[in-house]
mmCIF file of C-alpha atoms in Angstrom:
data_model
loop_
_atom_site.group_PDB
_atom_site.id
_atom_site.type_symbol
_atom_site.label_atom_id
_atom_site.label_comp_id
_atom_site.label_asym_id
_atom_site.label_seq_id
_atom_site.Cartn_x
_atom_site.Cartn_y
_atom_site.Cartn_z
ATOM 1 C CA MET A 1 0.006 0.036 0.034
ATOM 2 C CA ALA A 2 1.661 3.979 -1.265
ATOM 3 C CA THR A 3 1.494 6.420 1.525
ATOM 4 C CA GLN A 4 2.082 9.931 0.522
ATOM 5 C CA HIS A 5 4.767 11.717 1.618
ATOM 6 C CA THR A 6 3.472 14.505 4.340
ATOM 7 C CA GLY A 7 7.217 15.624 5.835
ATOM 8 C CA GLY A 8 9.911 17.778 5.347
ATOM 9 C CA ALA A 9 9.643 21.314 4.894
ATOM 10 C CA PRO A 10 7.171 23.110 2.186
ATOM 11 C CA ALA A 11 7.984 23.695 -1.802
ATOM 12 C CA ALA A 12 9.215 25.974 -2.613
ATOM 13 C CA ARG A 13 6.978 28.927 -5.054
ATOM 14 C CA THR A 14 8.301 29.140 -8.342
ATOM 15 C CA LYS A 15 7.503 31.260 -11.083
ATOM 16 C CA ILE A 16 8.537 29.840 -14.654
ATOM 17 C CA VAL A 17 9.563 32.508 -17.040
ATOM 18 C CA THR A 18 10.091 32.973 -20.560
ATOM 19 C CA THR A 19 12.881 35.242 -21.590
ATOM 20 C CA ASN A 20 13.412 37.352 -24.819
ATOM 21 C CA THR A 21 15.583 34.680 -26.512
ATOM 22 C CA GLY A 22 13.201 31.859 -26.046
ATOM 23 C CA ARG A 23 15.084 30.173 -22.362
ATOM 24 C CA ILE A 24 12.776 28.724 -19.874
ATOM 25 C CA LEU A 25 13.928 29.215 -16.486
ATOM 26 C CA ARG A 26 12.418 28.931 -12.653
ATOM 27 C CA VAL A 27 12.451 32.227 -10.656
ATOM 28 C CA ASN A 28 12.615 31.216 -6.716
ATOM 29 C CA LEU A 29 9.513 33.646 -6.398
ATOM 30 C CA ASP A 30 11.224 33.892 -1.853
ATOM 31 C CA GLU A 31 14.236 34.819 -4.088
ATOM 32 C CA ALA A 32 12.704 36.747 -6.107
ATOM 33 C CA SER A 33 11.637 39.634 -3.642
ATOM 34 C CA ALA A 34 12.454 42.980 -2.884
ATOM 35 C CA PRO A 35 16.136 43.277 -0.458
ATOM 36 C CA GLY A 36 13.670 45.436 1.753
ATOM 37 C CA GLU A 37 10.444 42.881 1.856
ATOM 38 C CA ALA A 38 11.147 39.034 3.291
ATOM 39 C CA ALA A 39 8.006 36.375 2.507
ATOM 40 C CA PRO A 40 6.341 35.965 6.014
ATOM 41 C CA GLY A 41 7.279 32.877 7.021
ATOM 42 C CA ALA A 42 11.033 32.338 4.767
ATOM 43 C CA PRO A 43 14.945 33.291 5.970
ATOM 44 C CA ALA A 44 16.135 36.367 4.542
ATOM 45 C CA PRO A 45 18.384 35.248 1.949
ATOM 46 C CA ALA A 46 22.482 35.098 3.107
ATOM 47 C CA ALA A 47 23.614 36.659 -0.726
ATOM 48 C CA PRO A 48 22.013 37.701 -3.638
ATOM 49 C CA ALA A 49 21.476 35.168 -6.205
ATOM 50 C CA VAL A 50 24.121 34.965 -9.363
ATOM 51 C CA VAL A 51 22.844 36.663 -12.323
ATOM 52 C CA VAL A 52 24.214 34.740 -15.758
ATOM 53 C CA THR A 53 23.413 37.312 -18.236
ATOM 54 C CA ASP A 54 24.080 34.583 -21.112
ATOM 55 C CA PRO A 55 24.203 31.385 -20.649
ATOM 56 C CA ALA A 56 26.178 30.691 -23.925
ATOM 57 C CA ARG A 57 29.403 32.534 -21.551
ATOM 58 C CA ARG A 58 29.527 30.010 -18.869
ATOM 59 C CA ALA A 59 32.017 28.605 -17.584
ATOM 60 C CA ASP A 60 30.702 24.905 -18.315
ATOM 61 C CA VAL A 61 30.116 25.303 -21.987
ATOM 62 C CA LEU A 62 32.884 24.495 -23.775
ATOM 63 C CA PHE A 63 32.423 25.271 -27.464
ATOM 64 C CA ARG A 64 28.815 27.172 -27.728
ATOM 65 C CA LYS A 65 29.536 31.019 -29.067
ATOM 66 C CA ARG A 66 26.011 33.467 -28.959
ATOM 67 C CA ARG A 67 26.702 35.417 -32.539
ATOM 68 C CA ASP A 68 24.678 38.445 -32.750
ATOM 69 C CA GLU A 69 21.515 38.917 -34.803
ATOM 70 C CA GLY A 70 22.557 37.964 -38.205
ATOM 71 C CA HIS A 71 25.795 36.370 -37.895
ATOM 72 C CA GLU A 72 24.268 32.942 -36.631
ATOM 73 C CA LEU A 73 26.019 29.973 -39.733
ATOM 74 C CA SER A 74 25.102 28.927 -42.092
ATOM 75 C CA SER A 75 23.099 25.750 -42.071
ATOM 76 C CA TRP A 76 24.512 25.643 -45.692
ATOM 77 C CA TRP A 77 28.030 24.882 -45.110
ATOM 78 C CA MET A 78 27.440 22.017 -42.473
ATOM 79 C CA ILE A 79 25.171 20.414 -45.419
ATOM 80 C CA GLY A 80 28.016 20.909 -47.115
ATOM 81 C CA ALA A 81 30.437 19.487 -44.627
ATOM 82 C CA PHE A 82 28.778 15.967 -44.717
ATOM 83 C CA VAL A 83 28.600 15.389 -48.172
ATOM 84 C CA VAL A 84 32.388 16.773 -48.428
ATOM 85 C CA THR A 85 33.273 14.354 -45.260
ATOM 86 C CA SER A 86 30.783 11.517 -47.031
ATOM 87 C CA GLY A 87 33.148 11.827 -50.736
ATOM 88 C CA LEU A 88 35.981 11.194 -48.677
ATOM 89 C CA VAL A 89 35.211 8.599 -47.478
ATOM 90 C CA ILE A 90 33.734 6.801 -50.237
ATOM 91 C CA LEU A 91 36.732 8.220 -52.509
ATOM 92 C CA LEU A 92 39.392 6.544 -49.449
ATOM 93 C CA LEU A 93 37.189 2.552 -49.834
ATOM 94 C CA SER A 94 37.684 2.860 -52.918
ATOM 95 C CA GLY A 95 40.856 2.011 -52.567
ATOM 96 C CA VAL A 96 40.070 -0.271 -50.148
ATOM 97 C CA PRO A 97 40.846 -3.928 -52.281
ATOM 98 C CA GLY A 98 38.488 -6.475 -51.400
ATOM 99 C CA VAL A 99 35.223 -4.696 -51.084
ATOM 100 C CA ALA A 100 32.843 -5.336 -53.969
#
């Protein structure tokens, strides 16, 4: 028989926010309140939350680069790279003896 878990701290109040770039953020309403006012029953935050202005500039993101509007890499470059790589593989494999 399953029982409902009723012990422990209640879940924090959150709100889902979509940024201009389409990124979906979960904002804790207790931390997002004004610094002078505290939520009822909640302790005051010790330090302000760190705000990341651009997710592509985070330290754990290695090869992603946020480009300006209109300067994104065209998808045709990726299609062309696939065609060239496929042709090179076929060309190299045509020299292997014993392949039908």
